[in-house]
Amino acid sequence: PETTPPKVSSTTPVNGADGVSVSAVISALFDEEMKTSTINGSTFTVNGVSGTVSYNTGNKTATFTPSSGLSYSMGYTAVISTGAQDLAGNPMAISKSWSFTTIAGEASNANLMVSVPAGAFLMGSTTGTPNENPSEEPQHTIYLSAFQIDKYEVTNARYKAFMDSGGYGNRTYWTTEGWAWKTSNTVTTPLYWSDGSNNSGTDYPEYPVVGLSWYEASAFAKWAGKRLPTEAEWEKAARGTDGRTYPWGEVIDDTKANYNNSIASTEAGSFPAGASPYGAMDLAGNAWEWVNDWFDGGYYGTSPGSNPAGPASGSSKVIRGGSLVGLDADQRCANRSDSGPDGRYSDCGFRCVR
């Protein structure tokens, strides 16, 4: 009798594929013929997606067809479990899983990224700059390697994909401190998610997700295959290489950002005229943004000149970008603020880099 467990030879999309069509079907080719009755909705699944499963004995291919298509700019993981069996009744030796990301949709403010080339830029402020604070001094030249940054702040729709995929229950995405905080406080959603306040939750898919800690932002970034930006990366993405005061230039302008005690957040990307030199949106106003660095008010005086990662430790994390309630000074590219990593605020979200 047959004793070698069957396996999946190849998948469509391939593992790690990016830019997959939202109308795609997901399929797996087996190395031998399988028992049709064991390839079903229980043994072949795609996270967060309902669909139908079929198996073709002629080409030994199992196919998952989503009922309503896939969503733009979402990460998915397909799994074929060991419940699937070959004709001799041998189960797969190990579950097969593969991940992929769908194509971005500009109209839905999805997971688009903009590129920031390698090179030097001016970081911080000079003494006497209007509205500057001492933690922004001295202004200094920093060299950064090339990177990509999210064009938009992470939206409720994108964060929901993380939640739907079990992100709050998967320890691999969390720092040790973050997992302990989440567990001890029984955190399963952002702070305002359930009641819909502050434009939170499923009724506001294209608004920036807010009310979440640095720990939650960091976990999402790891789940998405990205990371939170360093403070230097964030500032270069906002101001470019000419040392400008605001992402769009030198003059504060309420047609280019949502700020100054605004009563509500706006959908991500609602102020295209306020784009940064690289095309990133809402780097001033709408929501503060967590970055990766620990905060130290004197760090700029000792920062390395190339790819600084921030202090090795600290008690608070840096937040950047002002917010809908911030005043003119808060919207400056060089402005720095901070909070304990467990802080959860109605006007603070994040974006990712890679």
PDB file of N, CA and C in Angstrom, residues 245-332:
ATOM      1  N   THR A 245       9.425  73.525   6.086  1.00  0.00           N
ATOM      2  CA  THR A 245       8.744  73.537   7.376  1.00  0.00           C
ATOM      3  C   THR A 245       7.559  72.581   7.410  1.00  0.00           C
ATOM      4  N   TYR A 246       6.777  72.584   6.353  1.00  0.00           N
ATOM      5  CA  TYR A 246       5.595  71.726   6.247  1.00  0.00           C
ATOM      6  C   TYR A 246       5.764  70.802   5.045  1.00  0.00           C
ATOM      7  N   PRO A 247       5.037  69.717   4.958  1.00  0.00           N
ATOM      8  CA  PRO A 247       5.213  68.811   3.821  1.00  0.00           C
ATOM      9  C   PRO A 247       5.056  69.481   2.464  1.00  0.00           C
ATOM     10  N   TRP A 248       4.224  70.532   2.373  1.00  0.00           N
ATOM     11  CA  TRP A 248       3.966  71.207   1.105  1.00  0.00           C
ATOM     12  C   TRP A 248       4.809  72.451   0.895  1.00  0.00           C
ATOM     13  N   GLY A 249       5.509  72.928   1.920  1.00  0.00           N
ATOM     14  CA  GLY A 249       6.293  74.139   1.752  1.00  0.00           C
ATOM     15  C   GLY A 249       6.463  74.921   3.040  1.00  0.00           C
ATOM     16  N   GLU A 250       6.436  76.239   2.952  1.00  0.00           N
ATOM     17  CA  GLU A 250       6.791  77.087   4.091  1.00  0.00           C
ATOM     18  C   GLU A 250       5.620  77.763   4.792  1.00  0.00           C
ATOM     19  N   VAL A 251       4.448  77.766   4.192  1.00  0.00           N
ATOM     20  CA  VAL A 251       3.330  78.526   4.740  1.00  0.00           C
ATOM     21  C   VAL A 251       2.241  77.579   5.211  1.00  0.00           C
ATOM     22  N   ILE A 252       1.798  77.719   6.453  1.00  0.00           N
ATOM     23  CA  ILE A 252       0.712  76.899   6.959  1.00  0.00           C
ATOM     24  C   ILE A 252      -0.547  77.173   6.137  1.00  0.00           C
ATOM     25  N   ASP A 253      -1.335  76.133   5.870  1.00  0.00           N
ATOM     26  CA  ASP A 253      -2.461  76.271   4.944  1.00  0.00           C
ATOM     27  C   ASP A 253      -3.522  75.240   5.295  1.00  0.00           C
ATOM     28  N   ASP A 254      -4.708  75.700   5.734  1.00  0.00           N
ATOM     29  CA  ASP A 254      -5.741  74.759   6.165  1.00  0.00           C
ATOM     30  C   ASP A 254      -6.477  74.094   5.008  1.00  0.00           C
ATOM     31  N   THR A 255      -6.070  74.381   3.771  1.00  0.00           N
ATOM     32  CA  THR A 255      -6.604  73.626   2.630  1.00  0.00           C
ATOM     33  C   THR A 255      -5.712  72.433   2.305  1.00  0.00           C
ATOM     34  N   LYS A 256      -4.619  72.286   3.072  1.00  0.00           N
ATOM     35  CA  LYS A 256      -3.662  71.217   2.772  1.00  0.00           C
ATOM     36  C   LYS A 256      -3.517  70.198   3.889  1.00  0.00           C
ATOM     37  N   ALA A 257      -4.278  70.386   4.977  1.00  0.00           N
ATOM     38  CA  ALA A 257      -4.227  69.438   6.097  1.00  0.00           C
ATOM     39  C   ALA A 257      -5.458  69.637   6.979  1.00  0.00           C
ATOM     40  N   ASN A 258      -5.797  68.595   7.704  1.00  0.00           N
ATOM     41  CA  ASN A 258      -6.920  68.633   8.645  1.00  0.00           C
ATOM     42  C   ASN A 258      -6.361  68.860  10.046  1.00  0.00           C
ATOM     43  N   TYR A 259      -6.500  70.092  10.559  1.00  0.00           N
ATOM     44  CA  TYR A 259      -5.891  70.435  11.849  1.00  0.00           C
ATOM     45  C   TYR A 259      -6.651  71.599  12.483  1.00  0.00           C
ATOM     46  N   ASN A 260      -6.069  72.183  13.536  1.00  0.00           N
ATOM     47  CA  ASN A 260      -6.588  73.379  14.191  1.00  0.00           C
ATOM     48  C   ASN A 260      -7.946  73.142  14.842  1.00  0.00           C
ATOM     49  N   ASN A 261      -7.975  72.134  15.711  1.00  0.00           N
ATOM     50  CA  ASN A 261      -9.189  71.801  16.455  1.00  0.00           C
ATOM     51  C   ASN A 261     -10.350  71.415  15.561  1.00  0.00           C
ATOM     52  N   SER A 262     -10.035  70.717  14.502  1.00  0.00           N
ATOM     53  CA  SER A 262     -11.084  70.167  13.640  1.00  0.00           C
ATOM     54  C   SER A 262     -11.970  69.239  14.463  1.00  0.00           C
ATOM     55  N   ILE A 263     -13.250  69.192  14.128  1.00  0.00           N
ATOM     56  CA  ILE A 263     -14.177  68.402  14.941  1.00  0.00           C
ATOM     57  C   ILE A 263     -14.126  66.919  14.637  1.00  0.00           C
ATOM     58  N   ALA A 264     -13.539  66.534  13.504  1.00  0.00           N
ATOM     59  CA  ALA A 264     -13.526  65.111  13.147  1.00  0.00           C
ATOM     60  C   ALA A 264     -12.385  64.819  12.187  1.00  0.00           C
ATOM     61  N   SER A 265     -11.935  63.574  12.187  1.00  0.00           N
ATOM     62  CA  SER A 265     -10.933  63.152  11.213  1.00  0.00           C
ATOM     63  C   SER A 265     -11.569  63.079   9.831  1.00  0.00           C
ATOM     64  N   THR A 266     -10.739  63.038   8.821  1.00  0.00           N
ATOM     65  CA  THR A 266     -11.207  62.903   7.442  1.00  0.00           C
ATOM     66  C   THR A 266     -10.674  61.610   6.851  1.00  0.00           C
ATOM     67  N   GLU A 267     -11.284  61.167   5.751  1.00  0.00           N
ATOM     68  CA  GLU A 267     -10.794  59.966   5.077  1.00  0.00           C
ATOM     69  C   GLU A 267      -9.337  60.170   4.672  1.00  0.00           C
ATOM     70  N   ALA A 268      -8.574  59.099   4.728  1.00  0.00           N
ATOM     71  CA  ALA A 268      -7.165  59.177   4.362  1.00  0.00           C
ATOM     72  C   ALA A 268      -7.019  59.727   2.945  1.00  0.00           C
ATOM     73  N   GLY A 269      -6.116  60.683   2.779  1.00  0.00           N
ATOM     74  CA  GLY A 269      -5.863  61.238   1.462  1.00  0.00           C
ATOM     75  C   GLY A 269      -6.817  62.329   1.036  1.00  0.00           C
ATOM     76  N   SER A 270      -7.561  62.924   1.956  1.00  0.00           N
ATOM     77  CA  SER A 270      -8.553  63.945   1.605  1.00  0.00           C
ATOM     78  C   SER A 270      -7.942  65.298   1.260  1.00  0.00           C
ATOM     79  N   PHE A 271      -6.640  65.473   1.507  1.00  0.00           N
ATOM     80  CA  PHE A 271      -5.977  66.747   1.232  1.00  0.00           C
ATOM     81  C   PHE A 271      -4.790  66.526   0.292  1.00  0.00           C
ATOM     82  N   PRO A 272      -5.052  66.181  -0.975  1.00  0.00           N
ATOM     83  CA  PRO A 272      -3.949  65.860  -1.895  1.00  0.00           C
ATOM     84  C   PRO A 272      -2.973  67.005  -2.108  1.00  0.00           C
ATOM     85  N   ALA A 273      -3.429  68.262  -1.954  1.00  0.00           N
ATOM     86  CA  ALA A 273      -2.521  69.395  -2.128  1.00  0.00           C
ATOM     87  C   ALA A 273      -1.485  69.470  -1.017  1.00  0.00           C
ATOM     88  N   GLY A 274      -1.697  68.719   0.070  1.00  0.00           N
ATOM     89  CA  GLY A 274      -0.756  68.711   1.174  1.00  0.00           C
ATOM     90  C   GLY A 274       0.237  67.570   1.130  1.00  0.00           C
ATOM     91  N   ALA A 275       0.344  66.913  -0.021  1.00  0.00           N
ATOM     92  CA  ALA A 275       1.264  65.780  -0.150  1.00  0.00           C
ATOM     93  C   ALA A 275       2.708  66.213   0.089  1.00  0.00           C
ATOM     94  N   SER A 276       3.497  65.281   0.599  1.00  0.00           N
ATOM     95  CA  SER A 276       4.919  65.534   0.820  1.00  0.00           C
ATOM     96  C   SER A 276       5.663  65.499  -0.518  1.00  0.00           C
ATOM     97  N   PRO A 277       6.959  65.856  -0.542  1.00  0.00           N
ATOM     98  CA  PRO A 277       7.714  65.826  -1.802  1.00  0.00           C
ATOM     99  C   PRO A 277       7.718  64.454  -2.476  1.00  0.00           C
ATOM    100  N   TYR A 278       7.491  63.401  -1.730  1.00  0.00           N
ATOM    101  CA  TYR A 278       7.507  62.057  -2.302  1.00  0.00           C
ATOM    102  C   TYR A 278       6.096  61.518  -2.565  1.00  0.00           C
ATOM    103  N   GLY A 279       5.072  62.318  -2.255  1.00  0.00           N
ATOM    104  CA  GLY A 279       3.699  61.909  -2.542  1.00  0.00           C
ATOM    105  C   GLY A 279       2.961  61.272  -1.401  1.00  0.00           C
ATOM    106  N   ALA A 280       3.529  61.265  -0.194  1.00  0.00           N
ATOM    107  CA  ALA A 280       2.831  60.706   0.968  1.00  0.00           C
ATOM    108  C   ALA A 280       1.798  61.713   1.478  1.00  0.00           C
ATOM    109  N   MET A 281       0.637  61.193   1.870  1.00  0.00           N
ATOM    110  CA  MET A 281      -0.485  62.043   2.277  1.00  0.00           C
ATOM    111  C   MET A 281      -0.622  62.119   3.802  1.00  0.00           C
ATOM    112  N   ASP A 282      -1.145  63.258   4.261  1.00  0.00           N
ATOM    113  CA  ASP A 282      -1.541  63.429   5.665  1.00  0.00           C
ATOM    114  C   ASP A 282      -0.381  63.283   6.652  1.00  0.00           C
ATOM    115  N   LEU A 283       0.817  63.664   6.234  1.00  0.00           N
ATOM    116  CA  LEU A 283       1.927  63.649   7.178  1.00  0.00           C
ATOM    117  C   LEU A 283       1.880  64.856   8.110  1.00  0.00           C
ATOM    118  N   ALA A 284       0.956  65.762   7.854  1.00  0.00           N
ATOM    119  CA  ALA A 284       0.609  66.828   8.793  1.00  0.00           C
ATOM    120  C   ALA A 284      -0.888  66.735   9.034  1.00  0.00           C
ATOM    121  N   GLY A 285      -1.293  66.779  10.293  1.00  0.00           N
ATOM    122  CA  GLY A 285      -2.712  66.779  10.620  1.00  0.00           C
ATOM    123  C   GLY A 285      -3.365  65.414  10.562  1.00  0.00           C
ATOM    124  N   ASN A 286      -4.672  65.414  10.789  1.00  0.00           N
ATOM    125  CA  ASN A 286      -5.543  64.241  10.800  1.00  0.00           C
ATOM    126  C   ASN A 286      -5.257  63.317  11.978  1.00  0.00           C
ATOM    127  N   ALA A 287      -4.101  62.682  12.008  1.00  0.00           N
ATOM    128  CA  ALA A 287      -3.760  61.824  13.146  1.00  0.00           C
ATOM    129  C   ALA A 287      -2.261  61.874  13.403  1.00  0.00           C
ATOM    130  N   TRP A 288      -1.890  61.966  14.686  1.00  0.00           N
ATOM    131  CA  TRP A 288      -0.503  61.713  15.047  1.00  0.00           C
ATOM    132  C   TRP A 288      -0.137  60.310  14.565  1.00  0.00           C
ATOM    133  N   GLU A 289       1.155  60.052  14.432  1.00  0.00           N
ATOM    134  CA  GLU A 289       1.593  58.738  13.955  1.00  0.00           C
ATOM    135  C   GLU A 289       2.721  58.200  14.825  1.00  0.00           C
ATOM    136  N   TRP A 290       2.523  56.970  15.295  1.00  0.00           N
ATOM    137  CA  TRP A 290       3.584  56.293  16.026  1.00  0.00           C
ATOM    138  C   TRP A 290       4.763  56.025  15.090  1.00  0.00           C
ATOM    139  N   VAL A 291       5.984  56.197  15.578  1.00  0.00           N
ATOM    140  CA  VAL A 291       7.175  55.714  14.886  1.00  0.00           C
ATOM    141  C   VAL A 291       7.904  54.735  15.804  1.00  0.00           C
ATOM    142  N   ASN A 292       8.959  54.159  15.321  1.00  0.00           N
ATOM    143  CA  ASN A 292       9.574  53.067  16.069  1.00  0.00           C
ATOM    144  C   ASN A 292      10.428  53.516  17.249  1.00  0.00           C
ATOM    145  N   ASP A 293      10.988  54.733  17.191  1.00  0.00           N
ATOM    146  CA  ASP A 293      12.027  55.140  18.135  1.00  0.00           C
ATOM    147  C   ASP A 293      11.514  55.393  19.556  1.00  0.00           C
ATOM    148  N   TRP A 294      12.368  55.080  20.508  1.00  0.00           N
ATOM    149  CA  TRP A 294      12.194  55.599  21.857  1.00  0.00           C
ATOM    150  C   TRP A 294      12.487  57.097  21.832  1.00  0.00           C
ATOM    151  N   PHE A 295      11.856  57.841  22.718  1.00  0.00           N
ATOM    152  CA  PHE A 295      12.051  59.294  22.765  1.00  0.00           C
ATOM    153  C   PHE A 295      13.158  59.651  23.743  1.00  0.00           C
ATOM    154  N   ASP A 296      14.001  60.573  23.301  1.00  0.00           N
ATOM    155  CA  ASP A 296      15.026  61.173  24.157  1.00  0.00           C
ATOM    156  C   ASP A 296      15.183  62.607  23.673  1.00  0.00           C
ATOM    157  N   GLY A 297      14.886  63.567  24.540  1.00  0.00           N
ATOM    158  CA  GLY A 297      14.939  64.968  24.154  1.00  0.00           C
ATOM    159  C   GLY A 297      16.313  65.453  23.753  1.00  0.00           C
ATOM    160  N   GLY A 298      17.362  64.737  24.128  1.00  0.00           N
ATOM    161  CA  GLY A 298      18.711  65.147  23.770  1.00  0.00           C
ATOM    162  C   GLY A 298      19.357  64.277  22.714  1.00  0.00           C
ATOM    163  N   TYR A 299      18.585  63.393  22.098  1.00  0.00           N
ATOM    164  CA  TYR A 299      19.161  62.398  21.178  1.00  0.00           C
ATOM    165  C   TYR A 299      19.836  63.034  19.969  1.00  0.00           C
ATOM    166  N   TYR A 300      19.306  64.141  19.473  1.00  0.00           N
ATOM    167  CA  TYR A 300      19.859  64.732  18.254  1.00  0.00           C
ATOM    168  C   TYR A 300      21.314  65.165  18.439  1.00  0.00           C
ATOM    169  N   GLY A 301      21.711  65.413  19.665  1.00  0.00           N
ATOM    170  CA  GLY A 301      23.087  65.821  19.908  1.00  0.00           C
ATOM    171  C   GLY A 301      24.084  64.690  19.806  1.00  0.00           C
ATOM    172  N   THR A 302      23.608  63.449  19.862  1.00  0.00           N
ATOM    173  CA  THR A 302      24.505  62.288  19.817  1.00  0.00           C
ATOM    174  C   THR A 302      24.138  61.305  18.718  1.00  0.00           C
ATOM    175  N   SER A 303      23.111  61.616  17.943  1.00  0.00           N
ATOM    176  CA  SER A 303      22.623  60.706  16.905  1.00  0.00           C
ATOM    177  C   SER A 303      23.699  60.384  15.876  1.00  0.00           C
ATOM    178  N   PRO A 304      23.803  59.122  15.453  1.00  0.00           N
ATOM    179  CA  PRO A 304      24.715  58.811  14.355  1.00  0.00           C
ATOM    180  C   PRO A 304      24.255  59.499  13.081  1.00  0.00           C
ATOM    181  N   GLY A 305      25.173  59.726  12.170  1.00  0.00           N
ATOM    182  CA  GLY A 305      24.848  60.460  10.954  1.00  0.00           C
ATOM    183  C   GLY A 305      24.250  59.623   9.858  1.00  0.00           C
ATOM    184  N   SER A 306      24.206  58.310  10.055  1.00  0.00           N
ATOM    185  CA  SER A 306      23.685  57.421   9.011  1.00  0.00           C
ATOM    186  C   SER A 306      22.684  56.450   9.608  1.00  0.00           C
ATOM    187  N   ASN A 307      21.492  56.422   9.053  1.00  0.00           N
ATOM    188  CA  ASN A 307      20.429  55.482   9.441  1.00  0.00           C
ATOM    189  C   ASN A 307      20.244  55.366  10.960  1.00  0.00           C
ATOM    190  N   PRO A 308      20.008  56.469  11.654  1.00  0.00           N
ATOM    191  CA  PRO A 308      19.814  56.388  13.104  1.00  0.00           C
ATOM    192  C   PRO A 308      18.546  55.614  13.447  1.00  0.00           C
ATOM    193  N   ALA A 309      18.645  54.780  14.473  1.00  0.00           N
ATOM    194  CA  ALA A 309      17.506  53.959  14.888  1.00  0.00           C
ATOM    195  C   ALA A 309      16.901  54.423  16.198  1.00  0.00           C
ATOM    196  N   GLY A 310      17.406  55.538  16.735  1.00  0.00           N
ATOM    197  CA  GLY A 310      16.889  56.038  17.989  1.00  0.00           C
ATOM    198  C   GLY A 310      17.593  55.417  19.178  1.00  0.00           C
ATOM    199  N   PRO A 311      17.283  55.881  20.389  1.00  0.00           N
ATOM    200  CA  PRO A 311      17.910  55.342  21.598  1.00  0.00           C
ATOM    201  C   PRO A 311      17.639  53.851  21.763  1.00  0.00           C
ATOM    202  N   ALA A 312      18.511  53.170  22.477  1.00  0.00           N
ATOM    203  CA  ALA A 312      18.363  51.729  22.679  1.00  0.00           C
ATOM    204  C   ALA A 312      17.211  51.387  23.611  1.00  0.00           C
ATOM    205  N   SER A 313      16.822  52.327  24.461  1.00  0.00           N
ATOM    206  CA  SER A 313      15.735  52.068  25.407  1.00  0.00           C
ATOM    207  C   SER A 313      15.123  53.391  25.811  1.00  0.00           C
ATOM    208  N   GLY A 314      14.018  53.308  26.543  1.00  0.00           N
ATOM    209  CA  GLY A 314      13.351  54.511  26.995  1.00  0.00           C
ATOM    210  C   GLY A 314      12.037  54.171  27.661  1.00  0.00           C
ATOM    211  N   SER A 315      11.288  55.179  28.008  1.00  0.00           N
ATOM    212  CA  SER A 315       9.990  54.962  28.642  1.00  0.00           C
ATOM    213  C   SER A 315       8.832  55.424  27.773  1.00  0.00           C
ATOM    214  N   SER A 316       9.136  56.188  26.715  1.00  0.00           N
ATOM    215  CA  SER A 316       8.074  56.649  25.825  1.00  0.00           C
ATOM    216  C   SER A 316       8.536  56.539  24.377  1.00  0.00           C
ATOM    217  N   LYS A 317       7.569  56.409  23.481  1.00  0.00           N
ATOM    218  CA  LYS A 317       7.841  56.311  22.056  1.00  0.00           C
ATOM    219  C   LYS A 317       7.513  57.632  21.365  1.00  0.00           C
ATOM    220  N   VAL A 318       8.216  57.896  20.278  1.00  0.00           N
ATOM    221  CA  VAL A 318       7.996  59.131  19.525  1.00  0.00           C
ATOM    222  C   VAL A 318       6.703  59.040  18.724  1.00  0.00           C
ATOM    223  N   ILE A 319       5.947  60.142  18.701  1.00  0.00           N
ATOM    224  CA  ILE A 319       4.825  60.282  17.779  1.00  0.00           C
ATOM    225  C   ILE A 319       5.055  61.537  16.962  1.00  0.00           C
ATOM    226  N   ARG A 320       4.604  61.505  15.705  1.00  0.00           N
ATOM    227  CA  ARG A 320       4.910  62.565  14.748  1.00  0.00           C
ATOM    228  C   ARG A 320       3.660  63.003  13.987  1.00  0.00           C
ATOM    229  N   GLY A 321       3.715  64.223  13.439  1.00  0.00           N
ATOM    230  CA  GLY A 321       2.746  64.627  12.439  1.00  0.00           C
ATOM    231  C   GLY A 321       1.600  65.508  12.861  1.00  0.00           C
ATOM    232  N   GLY A 322       1.527  65.909  14.111  1.00  0.00           N
ATOM    233  CA  GLY A 322       0.388  66.720  14.506  1.00  0.00           C
ATOM    234  C   GLY A 322      -0.900  65.913  14.446  1.00  0.00           C
ATOM    235  N   SER A 323      -2.040  66.579  14.469  1.00  0.00           N
ATOM    236  CA  SER A 323      -3.311  65.858  14.398  1.00  0.00           C
ATOM    237  C   SER A 323      -4.419  66.834  14.084  1.00  0.00           C
ATOM    238  N   LEU A 324      -5.636  66.306  14.019  1.00  0.00           N
ATOM    239  CA  LEU A 324      -6.779  67.164  13.729  1.00  0.00           C
ATOM    240  C   LEU A 324      -7.000  68.234  14.788  1.00  0.00           C
ATOM    241  N   VAL A 325      -6.555  67.988  16.025  1.00  0.00           N
ATOM    242  CA  VAL A 325      -6.748  68.991  17.079  1.00  0.00           C
ATOM    243  C   VAL A 325      -5.506  69.855  17.286  1.00  0.00           C
ATOM    244  N   GLY A 326      -4.404  69.526  16.618  1.00  0.00           N
ATOM    245  CA  GLY A 326      -3.181  70.290  16.782  1.00  0.00           C
ATOM    246  C   GLY A 326      -3.264  71.659  16.125  1.00  0.00           C
ATOM    247  N   LEU A 327      -2.469  72.603  16.638  1.00  0.00           N
ATOM    248  CA  LEU A 327      -2.423  73.941  16.075  1.00  0.00           C
ATOM    249  C   LEU A 327      -1.307  74.042  15.037  1.00  0.00           C
ATOM    250  N   ASP A 328      -1.065  75.253  14.538  1.00  0.00           N
ATOM    251  CA  ASP A 328      -0.116  75.431  13.438  1.00  0.00           C
ATOM    252  C   ASP A 328       1.237  74.789  13.721  1.00  0.00           C
ATOM    253  N   ALA A 329       1.782  75.056  14.902  1.00  0.00           N
ATOM    254  CA  ALA A 329       3.126  74.596  15.226  1.00  0.00           C
ATOM    255  C   ALA A 329       3.238  73.074  15.224  1.00  0.00           C
ATOM    256  N   ASP A 330       2.146  72.413  15.562  1.00  0.00           N
ATOM    257  CA  ASP A 330       2.187  70.952  15.649  1.00  0.00           C
ATOM    258  C   ASP A 330       2.338  70.289  14.285  1.00  0.00           C
ATOM    259  N   GLN A 331       2.019  71.003  13.213  1.00  0.00           N
ATOM    260  CA  GLN A 331       2.028  70.406  11.879  1.00  0.00           C
ATOM    261  C   GLN A 331       3.401  70.456  11.219  1.00  0.00           C
ATOM    262  N   ARG A 332       4.366  71.107  11.850  1.00  0.00           N
ATOM    263  CA  ARG A 332       5.702  71.214  11.272  1.00  0.00           C
ATOM    264  C   ARG A 332       6.361  69.838  11.131  1.00  0.00           C
TER     265      ARG A 332
END
